[in-house]
Amino acid sequence: MIELEQVSRIFESDEGLRVEALRDVSLSIGRGEYVCITGPSGSGKTTLMNILGFLDSPSSGTYRLSRKEAQHLDADSRAWLRRRFCGFVFQNYNLIGSLSAFENVELPARYSGLAKTARADRTTQLLGQLGLADRMDFKPSELSGGEQQRVSIARALMNGGAVILADEPTGALNQEHGKEVLEALRKLHLQGHTVVIVSHSPAIAAGAERRIGLRGGRIVSDSGRVSRRKPAPNFEPNHNERAIGLLGGLVEAIHSGFLALRQGLEPGMRLRTILPVTSVLLSVSLGILAWGTGNGIYEFGSERLNSMGFDTISIMPDSTGSGSFEGLSLTDAEIIEQVDNVRAVSPRYYRRGVMVRRSDVSVETNISAFVDLGAKERRGKSGYRIAQGDFITEDEDRELQQVALLGSVAREKLFQPADDPIGQQILIGNVPFRIKGVLKRRTNIGREEQSNYREIEDNANDWVFVPFKTASTVLFGTEKLKGILAFLHNSDRAAETVSEIRDAGVRLHGGDVYFFEYPQKLLRPFRVARQQLWLSGGALAGVALLAGNIGHLVIMQMSVRGRRREIGIRMAAGARPQDILRQFLSEALVVSFAGGLLGLVVALACAPLLVFFGLPVSLEWWMFAFPVMCAIVCGVPISVIPARGAAKLDPVTAIAQS
Ligand code: ADP
Ligand code: MG
């Protein structure tokens, strides 16, 4: 089954020292043999075992497995051969301390892609066979030496373990435990496994079928193959290796990431996890809060401004404009209504200092006429509100009805407080109008219910409002319009809309004849504040993230260094370099993700606090998505460096780390 021909293994140190650990070793081991290798310390026993188990490659010579040459295989193929054929039992057990007995045993099957339930069944069965059924959830540190070694035997059998390579398996055990372990290995031999043991113990050597002596890297004695009728193997090789698909690989990687996080939270390791998690957490929450505050300040401004009806642009004729321009007409209203962001327009007439009479009372007030005063959708959020009676409708306007609304000051001038003006008649000039409603008193800045704004008497209070068409027929005649109000869909785009209206006016009149009033200009400082907070907050969060990631990188480098033995153990269990790479990447991903998630939680918890202290914070979904993405996008690439270092480790040197 296994044939070595003239195999040498030469170690060359950096200082140029050459050690020939194996020299021209030729050896053939048949299926089902029980071999004991003996020899003084330093004679090359471990080196030979590593070559037999594809952990190491010979410097020269030929290694044949089932007649196929295997000495020049790459790391992946060697990992595959280890998974498929070999089970290792080490002197110091080499269990992964952070994993339970169960998890240690199932490890090789994870790398061979065995399905979860099958894996669990086999693990349970193997641990049962080795008398460890009630120790499954114990950590290695909670097990005796003998128990640990039996766990490692179960692990060696997980993927079949056709060849069991045990390097001084009883060396660290007392006599009683040593006997148990030996008994377990003997049983495996009887079941048909090929067993190779390295041992100093004469008792073990005596118990083996075949004894090979090594000295100075050469075979000095070999009792020879025992020719006998080989028993058919009655153990179950576990060779249904599945290709781990992309999804399976991802699930596996995330699982190992979470295992690592759990391990990272154990005492002694905590700092290693907490530091990078905290740095990601801080930068993510910092970023979210800075952005949320910027957004909040802007929203605070725009909400206040909009609540004052500032989604309205007022267009008036520019008196300094070109000489031929005679004033605004309905054509202007029509072209303004065509502009994209304009929801509706109200052309407007007005005349100041008009005499209005009611029976014996005669007062001077102002007349304003514009279309559809009452329709909500044509007005700003804080449009005129009715105190009594009703608004003028579009129909009344179309039918040229002579109806009027009174502003609060106009009402006071014309009526006693106790009078009911509704339905009464007034004369504007000589034209009779019926009073349909009275408007609420308006203040110019701030909402009525908000006392922290300075309130100014709105001059609209001293007005009488009449329908546009009626007024143009009976009051204003051929007079030009005094202005046009444009109501916007989106007040954020007021500035653009103004320039579009200006362009339309230029096309119509051949010159820039419009004068605009649009209080959205006031939003500009809020917008600037938002931009500055976004920029500075983003930069701060970015710097924190970078610092955190550099810390993470350093910690991961240290962690890889500290976990070299674990990496070696995983490789012996059949992990390919890419499995190790994926593991460290996913650990970094999980750490970054955990940090990002905690950062969200912290930001969410702090936001109400900031609001309480008067800082407007307004969070939006993208603010949550962005930092988490940032954490992942920065955290994972940075971890590629240590992860690749881990994947490139040589299994033999890695496993030899203390
Ligand atoms: P044994 O297991 O019989 O005690 P080893 O196979 O571990 O012997 O070692 C055989 C020889 O090879 C020793 O002299 C040892 O110092 C040397 N050796 C083993 N591994 C290495 C290595 N990675 N680098 C350099 N020398 C090594
Ligand atoms: Mg050794």
XYZ file of C-alpha atoms and ligand atoms in Angstrom:
686
model
C 0.000 0.000 0.000
C 2.727 2.458 1.044
C 6.131 2.336 -0.599
C 9.127 4.536 0.129
C 12.095 4.268 -2.197
C 15.395 5.962 -1.378
C 13.595 8.709 0.525
C 15.724 11.451 2.069
C 14.668 14.469 4.018
C 17.207 17.225 4.447
C 16.575 20.292 6.583
C 18.599 23.354 5.768
C 18.614 26.147 8.289
C 19.038 29.804 7.416
C 22.602 29.658 8.711
C 23.356 26.952 6.154
C 23.293 24.047 8.600
C 22.204 20.824 6.953
C 20.488 18.084 8.888
C 19.789 14.846 7.118
C 16.796 13.649 9.123
C 16.188 10.731 6.767
C 18.708 9.107 4.438
C 17.795 6.756 1.635
C 14.936 5.137 3.479
C 13.251 2.370 1.537
C 10.249 0.812 3.142
C 6.984 -0.769 2.186
C 4.000 -1.147 4.454
C 1.021 -3.278 3.491
C -2.637 -2.774 4.132
C -3.665 -3.717 7.654
C -0.141 -3.973 9.070
C 0.657 -3.088 12.654
C 4.089 -1.485 12.664
C 6.141 -0.124 15.517
C 9.003 2.243 14.725
C 11.679 2.521 17.389
C 14.880 4.458 17.656
C 16.726 6.959 19.802
C 15.643 10.555 19.971
C 16.615 12.485 16.845
C 16.788 9.395 14.665
C 14.113 10.700 12.281
C 11.019 8.862 13.511
C 8.781 11.915 13.531
C 10.124 13.035 10.183
C 9.269 9.643 8.739
C 5.752 9.746 10.181
C 5.192 13.239 8.746
C 6.208 12.030 5.309
C 4.037 8.919 5.601
C 1.107 11.155 6.547
C 1.609 13.787 3.789
C 2.332 16.498 6.315
C 5.813 16.787 4.842
C 7.395 15.955 1.482
C 10.644 14.102 0.921
C 13.656 16.066 -0.361
C 14.414 13.211 -2.732
C 13.246 9.706 -3.426
C 9.886 8.252 -4.342
C 6.749 7.860 -2.275
C 4.052 5.635 -3.721
C 0.577 5.273 -2.307
C -1.352 2.399 -3.891
C 1.310 2.443 -6.631
C 0.774 6.120 -7.459
C 3.661 8.521 -6.973
C 2.864 11.095 -4.347
C 6.088 12.950 -3.573
C 5.532 16.002 -5.774
C 1.962 16.833 -4.865
C 0.843 20.366 -4.062
C -0.558 21.464 -0.713
C -4.180 20.908 -1.742
C -3.602 17.365 -2.961
C -1.657 16.516 0.176
C -4.514 17.912 2.251
C -6.901 15.741 0.290
C -4.764 12.617 0.917
C -4.577 13.431 4.626
C -8.338 13.807 4.816
C -8.970 10.667 2.896
C -6.412 8.218 4.252
C -4.645 9.436 7.344
C -5.444 9.847 10.969
C -2.855 11.352 13.308
C -2.394 10.631 16.980
C 0.229 12.817 18.623
C 2.176 12.468 21.819
C 0.633 15.659 23.212
C -2.841 14.906 21.748
C -2.971 18.196 19.815
C -6.604 18.911 20.466
C -7.874 22.449 19.855
C -8.359 23.851 23.324
C -11.285 26.110 22.531
C -13.359 23.343 20.967
C -15.268 20.649 22.836
C -14.399 16.961 22.445
C -17.293 16.679 20.015
C -16.134 19.629 17.911
C -12.553 18.348 17.863
C -13.677 14.959 16.610
C -15.948 16.297 13.878
C -13.293 18.702 12.545
C -11.895 16.436 9.782
C -15.425 15.799 8.496
C -16.032 19.526 8.244
C -13.098 19.749 5.875
C -14.337 16.780 3.868
C -17.757 18.346 3.533
C -19.771 15.658 5.313
C -23.356 16.777 5.870
C -24.200 18.043 9.317
C -26.413 15.203 10.555
C -24.132 12.486 9.191
C -21.232 14.268 10.843
C -22.988 14.433 14.188
C -24.026 10.768 13.985
C -20.523 9.601 13.218
C -18.970 11.794 15.897
C -21.368 10.467 18.517
C -20.761 6.904 17.394
C -16.960 7.239 17.492
C -16.908 8.925 20.877
C -19.194 6.172 22.143
C -16.896 3.454 20.813
C -13.977 5.008 22.626
C -15.900 5.212 25.878
C -16.353 8.969 25.805
C -20.121 9.203 25.331
C -20.499 11.249 28.514
C -17.542 13.540 27.753
C -18.691 14.974 24.437
C -19.166 18.553 25.556
C -16.027 18.677 27.679
C -13.181 20.929 26.714
C -9.759 19.223 26.406
C -8.629 20.935 29.601
C -11.458 19.192 31.429
C -10.349 15.743 30.279
C -7.628 13.429 31.594
C -4.641 12.657 29.373
C -6.000 9.250 28.491
C -9.374 10.714 27.603
C -7.764 13.401 25.476
C -5.759 10.803 23.609
C -8.898 8.750 22.992
C -10.609 11.912 21.658
C -7.690 12.323 19.280
C -8.059 8.698 18.172
C -11.742 9.334 17.476
C -10.695 12.369 15.446
C -8.198 10.242 13.504
C -11.038 7.875 12.609
C -13.528 10.557 11.614
C -12.845 10.387 7.890
C -12.082 6.673 7.925
C -8.486 6.705 9.082
C -7.306 3.881 6.842
C -3.769 4.623 8.039
C -3.399 5.572 11.699
C -0.098 7.312 12.410
C 0.574 7.504 16.134
C 3.754 9.328 17.177
C 4.584 8.254 20.734
C 0.886 8.120 21.658
C 1.518 6.921 25.192
C 4.588 9.050 25.854
C 2.711 11.550 28.010
C 0.404 9.092 29.732
C 0.660 7.085 32.921
C 0.800 3.356 32.610
C -2.877 2.732 33.062
C -3.996 5.351 30.525
C -1.220 4.268 28.187
C -2.638 0.754 28.260
C -6.127 1.999 27.424
C -4.843 3.928 24.432
C -2.750 1.039 23.234
C -5.736 -1.242 23.560
C -7.784 1.160 21.435
C -5.088 1.195 18.728
C -4.853 -2.588 18.816
C -8.561 -2.860 18.247
C -8.255 -0.635 15.202
C -5.596 -2.942 13.825
C -7.909 -5.903 14.335
C -10.627 -4.024 12.456
C -8.334 -3.733 9.457
C -6.774 -0.276 9.892
C -3.122 0.097 9.041
C -1.472 1.258 12.257
C 1.994 2.784 12.518
C 3.213 3.595 16.030
C 6.374 5.334 17.075
C 7.396 4.275 20.539
C 10.294 3.762 22.895
C 8.341 1.287 24.941
C 9.609 -2.277 24.618
C 6.133 -3.485 25.576
C 4.549 -1.728 22.636
C 7.259 -2.919 20.331
C 6.714 -6.448 21.542
C 2.977 -6.153 20.907
C 3.408 -5.040 17.297
C 3.475 -7.349 14.309
C 6.465 -5.672 12.798
C 9.305 -3.642 14.273
C 11.427 -1.145 12.391
C 14.517 0.389 13.970
C 15.807 3.817 12.953
C 19.173 5.331 13.735
C 20.658 8.507 12.315
C 17.966 8.726 9.668
C 18.528 5.196 8.363
C 16.621 1.986 8.853
C 18.879 -0.298 10.852
C 16.504 -3.152 11.465
C 13.202 -4.395 10.115
C 11.516 -7.538 11.339
C 9.813 -7.699 7.962
C 6.284 -7.977 6.739
C 4.259 -10.678 8.331
C 2.773 -12.671 5.554
C -0.715 -13.725 6.495
C -4.138 -13.734 5.052
C -5.186 -10.131 5.358
C -8.537 -9.652 7.025
C -11.027 -7.721 4.975
C -11.266 -4.316 6.612
C -14.409 -4.251 8.709
C -14.338 -0.563 9.416
C -16.336 2.001 7.551
C -14.201 4.275 5.440
C -15.904 7.613 5.157
C -15.114 8.535 1.612
C -18.188 10.312 0.394
C -16.398 13.632 0.147
C -18.619 16.343 -1.133
C -17.426 19.354 -3.018
C -18.210 22.237 -0.691
C -20.196 24.661 -2.827
C -19.921 28.405 -2.609
C -22.915 28.607 -0.280
C -21.761 25.687 1.842
C -18.321 27.247 2.068
C -19.819 30.537 3.146
C -22.005 28.905 5.790
C -19.026 26.896 7.035
C -16.823 29.978 7.118
C -19.389 32.045 8.996
C -19.862 29.180 11.434
C -16.147 29.038 12.113
C -16.152 32.828 12.389
C -18.749 32.632 15.135
C -16.859 29.822 16.843
C -13.832 32.085 16.778
C -15.815 34.935 18.252
C -17.019 32.658 21.041
C -13.467 31.522 21.576
C -12.339 35.127 21.450
C -14.655 35.974 24.313
C -13.090 33.443 26.635
C -10.974 34.778 29.464
C -7.460 35.589 28.361
C -8.479 36.048 24.735
C -11.025 38.761 25.409
C -8.834 41.718 24.634
C -7.971 40.250 21.277
C -11.635 40.376 20.293
C -12.846 43.318 22.295
C -10.289 45.781 20.913
C -11.155 45.425 17.236
C -14.873 45.084 17.950
C -14.757 48.280 20.006
C -12.897 50.231 17.367
C -15.387 49.240 14.684
C -18.218 49.951 17.104
C -16.913 53.420 17.881
C -16.329 54.434 14.303
C -19.671 53.085 13.144
C -21.651 54.799 15.894
C -19.644 57.990 15.455
C -20.368 58.001 11.734
C -24.047 57.280 12.164
C -24.511 59.943 14.809
C -22.595 62.582 12.845
C -24.592 61.861 9.725
C -27.814 61.658 11.665
C -27.109 65.024 13.272
C -26.289 66.646 9.935
C -29.490 65.281 8.534
C -31.413 66.333 11.610
C -30.183 69.905 11.438
C -31.175 70.156 7.812
C -34.569 68.614 8.454
C -35.098 70.908 11.394
C -34.517 73.863 9.090
C -36.543 72.689 6.150
C -39.444 71.572 8.314
C -39.625 74.937 10.021
C -39.386 76.767 6.719
C -41.923 74.572 4.993
C -44.306 74.961 7.854
C -44.294 78.658 7.074
C -45.505 78.034 3.552
C -42.093 78.288 2.037
C -42.742 75.784 -0.678
C -43.985 78.771 -2.598
C -42.181 80.981 -5.086
C -43.513 84.445 -5.712
C -42.879 85.852 -9.195
C -43.282 89.568 -9.757
C -42.511 91.843 -12.683
C -39.050 93.297 -12.381
C -39.507 97.064 -12.567
C -35.863 97.524 -13.571
C -36.317 95.091 -16.490
C -36.307 95.750 -20.207
C -38.246 98.766 -21.439
C -40.640 96.971 -23.759
C -41.925 94.686 -20.976
C -45.439 95.694 -20.036
C -46.113 93.410 -17.107
C -47.215 89.872 -16.295
C -50.156 88.250 -18.024
C -51.942 84.920 -17.906
C -49.503 83.678 -20.553
C -46.763 84.019 -17.960
C -48.861 81.960 -15.541
C -49.291 79.291 -18.205
C -45.599 78.923 -18.990
C -44.700 78.887 -15.309
C -47.207 76.098 -14.746
C -45.341 74.045 -17.396
C -42.160 74.014 -15.290
C -41.410 70.591 -13.868
C -41.440 71.149 -10.134
C -44.436 73.490 -10.193
C -47.555 71.943 -8.671
C -49.898 74.828 -9.387
C -49.859 78.547 -10.048
C -52.045 81.367 -8.847
C -51.945 84.530 -10.898
C -52.673 87.461 -8.684
C -54.019 90.976 -8.836
C -53.953 93.355 -5.976
C -54.635 96.958 -5.324
C -53.824 98.855 -2.190
C -55.835 101.650 -0.611
C -59.214 100.723 -1.972
C -62.383 102.099 -0.427
C -64.733 99.365 0.785
C -68.198 100.198 2.101
C -70.844 98.447 4.136
C -74.062 100.395 4.673
C -72.818 103.359 6.687
C -69.206 102.125 7.246
C -66.551 103.074 4.722
C -62.938 101.940 5.194
C -59.725 101.875 3.252
C -58.274 98.432 2.769
C -56.479 96.326 0.142
C -57.947 94.046 -2.464
C -56.306 90.834 -3.512
C -57.572 88.531 -6.181
C -56.161 85.136 -6.948
C -57.288 81.827 -8.173
C -58.685 79.223 -5.881
C -57.621 80.584 -2.576
C -58.967 77.719 -0.540
C -57.808 74.621 -2.362
C -55.325 72.935 -0.050
C -53.165 71.460 -2.773
C -52.528 74.882 -4.221
C -51.406 76.370 -0.946
C -48.406 75.972 1.221
C -48.690 73.872 4.345
C -49.665 76.914 6.276
C -51.972 78.420 3.689
C -54.748 80.673 4.781
C -57.074 79.107 7.254
C -60.731 79.857 7.550
C -62.102 81.198 10.832
C -65.720 81.459 9.828
C -67.770 80.586 6.743
C -66.058 78.993 3.757
C -63.357 79.402 1.134
C -64.157 80.562 -2.357
C -64.365 77.567 -4.694
C -63.037 77.128 -8.204
C -66.609 76.937 -9.497
C -67.524 80.281 -7.999
C -64.449 81.697 -9.679
C -65.403 80.185 -13.029
C -68.987 81.447 -12.714
C -67.752 84.977 -11.983
C -69.622 85.053 -8.678
C -69.208 88.165 -6.617
C -68.105 86.638 -3.314
C -65.388 87.812 -0.917
C -63.269 86.659 2.042
C -62.188 89.052 4.759
C -58.804 89.090 6.411
C -58.969 89.460 10.190
C -58.022 93.147 10.197
C -60.429 93.961 7.353
C -63.178 92.256 9.322
C -62.442 94.379 12.398
C -62.602 97.506 10.302
C -65.959 96.660 8.686
C -67.826 94.876 11.502
C -68.327 94.979 15.233
C -66.982 91.959 17.067
C -70.553 90.821 17.801
C -71.691 91.041 14.175
C -71.932 88.040 11.899
C -70.415 89.113 8.573
C -71.298 85.926 6.676
C -73.833 86.569 3.910
C -73.651 90.326 4.290
C -72.923 92.607 1.394
C -70.029 94.989 0.895
C -69.239 97.332 -1.967
C -65.776 97.323 -3.474
C -65.711 100.468 -5.550
C -69.300 100.261 -6.701
C -69.446 96.522 -7.153
C -71.404 94.486 -4.597
C -69.793 91.362 -3.107
C -71.321 88.846 -0.686
C -69.106 87.854 2.245
C -68.490 84.135 2.186
C -65.918 83.699 4.911
C -63.475 85.240 7.360
C -59.827 84.163 7.534
C -57.856 83.401 10.638
C -55.331 85.919 11.706
C -51.939 85.092 10.245
C -48.514 85.777 11.585
C -45.692 86.058 9.189
C -42.939 84.088 10.862
C -43.367 80.902 12.767
C -46.416 78.881 13.425
C -49.105 80.292 15.631
C -48.487 77.626 18.252
C -44.761 78.324 18.331
C -43.982 81.209 20.567
C -40.228 81.054 20.169
C -40.465 82.782 16.814
C -40.952 86.494 16.570
C -44.466 87.099 15.431
C -45.188 89.818 12.936
C -48.634 90.942 11.941
C -49.034 89.640 8.395
C -50.143 92.373 6.058
C -52.432 89.778 4.442
C -54.710 90.368 7.440
C -55.743 93.751 6.093
C -56.999 92.395 2.806
C -60.255 91.523 1.138
C -59.924 88.488 -1.106
C -62.032 87.996 -4.210
C -62.103 85.365 -7.016
C -59.566 86.000 -9.750
C -61.881 85.924 -12.771
C -64.589 87.985 -11.128
C -62.025 90.573 -10.180
C -60.446 90.684 -13.603
C -63.862 91.229 -15.143
C -65.452 93.711 -12.778
C -62.541 95.315 -10.895
C -59.206 95.189 -12.695
C -60.217 95.181 -16.371
C -57.185 95.152 -18.658
C -54.737 95.712 -15.853
C -51.569 93.637 -15.804
C -51.052 90.971 -13.166
C -49.254 92.037 -10.010
C -47.721 88.668 -9.437
C -47.850 84.934 -9.829
C -47.465 82.440 -7.031
C -45.942 79.103 -7.962
C -46.507 76.185 -5.551
C -43.812 73.519 -5.632
C -43.823 69.764 -5.368
C -40.375 69.719 -3.826
C -39.186 72.727 -1.910
C -35.611 71.391 -1.861
C -35.390 72.125 -5.570
C -36.634 75.688 -5.274
C -33.405 77.234 -6.533
C -33.372 75.081 -9.661
C -37.024 75.755 -10.233
C -36.426 79.493 -9.973
C -33.802 79.331 -12.690
C -36.073 77.196 -14.878
C -38.857 79.744 -14.488
C -36.385 82.507 -15.269
C -35.361 80.702 -18.475
C -38.994 80.280 -19.470
C -39.528 83.999 -18.907
C -36.510 84.847 -21.031
C -37.870 82.685 -23.840
C -41.253 84.411 -23.636
C -40.163 88.002 -23.226
C -36.679 87.981 -24.726
C -35.257 89.265 -21.469
C -34.954 88.584 -17.767
C -38.119 90.281 -16.513
C -39.037 88.245 -13.435
C -38.261 89.146 -9.886
C -38.356 86.266 -7.453
C -38.985 85.878 -3.826
C -38.332 82.376 -2.565
C -37.518 82.007 1.103
C -35.903 78.621 0.498
C -32.794 80.719 0.223
C -32.908 80.526 3.999
C -32.337 76.783 3.812
C -28.869 77.252 2.436
C -27.094 77.516 5.816
C -28.857 74.354 6.985
C -27.741 72.563 3.878
C -24.186 73.730 4.432
C -24.330 72.569 8.044
C -25.514 69.150 6.922
C -22.758 68.897 4.360
C -20.113 69.914 6.877
C -21.331 67.434 9.450
C -21.488 64.691 6.886
C -17.975 65.443 5.741
C -16.390 65.932 9.139
C -18.354 63.068 10.702
C -17.495 60.814 7.797
C -13.813 61.762 7.988
C -13.741 61.216 11.739
C -15.471 57.869 11.406
C -13.128 56.955 8.576
C -10.058 57.768 10.651
C -11.457 55.799 13.579
C -12.182 52.899 11.251
C -8.691 53.018 9.785
C -7.077 53.157 13.220
C -9.336 50.329 14.327
C -8.431 48.279 11.299
C -4.723 48.769 11.788
C -5.201 47.636 15.370
C -7.209 44.701 14.093
C -4.429 43.833 11.659
C -1.806 43.847 14.394
C -4.009 41.825 16.708
C -4.752 39.320 13.957
C -1.051 38.968 13.187
C -0.457 38.221 16.841
C -3.428 35.925 16.931
C -2.203 33.956 13.917
C 1.181 33.675 15.580
C -0.408 32.481 18.814
C -2.601 30.013 16.986
C 0.007 28.403 14.764
C -0.372 25.079 16.516
C -4.134 25.184 16.010
C -3.565 25.927 12.322
C -1.194 22.955 12.106
C -3.760 20.723 13.801
C -6.412 21.843 11.361
C -4.069 21.117 8.468
C -3.322 17.660 9.862
C -7.089 17.145 10.016
C -7.186 17.799 6.283
C -7.695 21.554 5.992
C -6.470 23.015 2.729
C -4.656 26.354 2.711
C -7.829 27.959 1.376
C -9.820 26.568 4.302
C -7.428 28.284 6.701
C -7.543 31.484 4.655
C -11.324 31.421 4.648
C -11.424 30.795 8.354
C -9.348 33.832 9.235
C -11.199 36.007 6.728
C -14.521 34.959 8.143
C -13.297 35.554 11.669
C -12.400 39.097 10.658
C -15.754 39.418 8.942
C -17.593 38.289 12.037
C -15.569 40.634 14.244
C -16.188 43.577 11.890
C -19.825 42.681 11.566
C -20.265 42.313 15.306
C -18.600 45.710 15.746
C -20.820 47.252 13.093
C -23.937 45.776 14.634
C -22.997 46.947 18.117
C -22.190 50.351 16.619
C -25.740 50.513 15.285
C -27.131 49.611 18.664
C -24.992 52.254 20.375
C -26.007 54.875 17.801
C -29.657 53.982 18.243
C -29.293 54.219 22.000
C -27.426 57.542 21.878
C -29.683 59.249 19.348
C -32.562 59.875 21.797
C -30.013 61.125 24.315
C -28.678 63.690 21.849
C -32.208 64.685 20.951
C -32.901 65.115 24.636
C -29.978 67.519 24.876
C -31.309 69.519 21.974
C -29.321 68.147 19.042
C -31.706 67.157 16.273
C -30.750 63.647 15.130
C -32.554 62.129 12.219
C -31.447 58.640 11.169
C -32.081 57.114 7.795
C -31.654 53.521 6.657
C -28.633 54.156 4.467
C -26.750 55.497 7.462
C -27.100 52.050 8.994
C -26.145 50.185 5.879
C -23.142 52.314 5.027
C -20.962 51.905 8.147
C -21.626 48.181 8.309
C -20.616 47.929 4.701
C -17.612 50.057 5.502
C -16.651 47.765 8.354
C -16.864 44.730 6.114
C -15.245 46.340 3.123
C -12.333 47.622 5.225
C -12.135 44.822 7.784
C -11.921 41.890 5.452
C -9.300 43.107 2.966
C -7.008 44.158 5.808
C -7.299 40.711 7.328
C -6.147 39.143 4.074
C -2.541 39.784 5.085
C -2.545 37.761 8.325
C -4.971 35.221 6.873
C -2.662 34.514 3.939
C 0.219 34.211 6.347
C -1.763 31.583 8.227
C -2.699 29.698 5.076
C 0.913 29.556 3.908
C 2.211 27.979 7.099
C 3.918 24.640 6.766
C 1.874 22.110 8.741
C 4.895 20.426 10.329
C 6.418 23.636 11.691
C 2.990 24.958 12.658
C 2.097 21.881 14.650
C 5.477 21.888 16.397
C 4.697 25.270 18.008
C 4.105 25.139 21.691
P 12.731 11.844 16.368
O 11.299 12.023 16.185
O 13.239 10.480 16.066
O 13.213 12.281 17.708
P 12.923 13.854 14.355
O 12.379 13.230 13.148
O 12.032 14.776 15.086
O 13.486 12.760 15.324
O 14.238 14.651 13.953
C 15.251 14.074 13.238
C 16.368 15.090 13.046
O 15.943 16.093 12.190
C 16.774 15.741 14.344
O 18.173 15.909 14.346
C 16.087 17.081 14.294
O 16.853 18.049 14.974
C 16.058 17.335 12.822
N 14.870 18.127 12.471
C 13.603 17.729 12.582
N 12.756 18.687 12.137
C 13.544 19.717 11.740
C 13.294 21.011 11.184
N 12.068 21.440 10.907
N 14.349 21.797 10.912
C 15.603 21.387 11.144
N 15.902 20.207 11.669
C 14.902 19.357 11.961
Mg 9.817 12.565 17.470
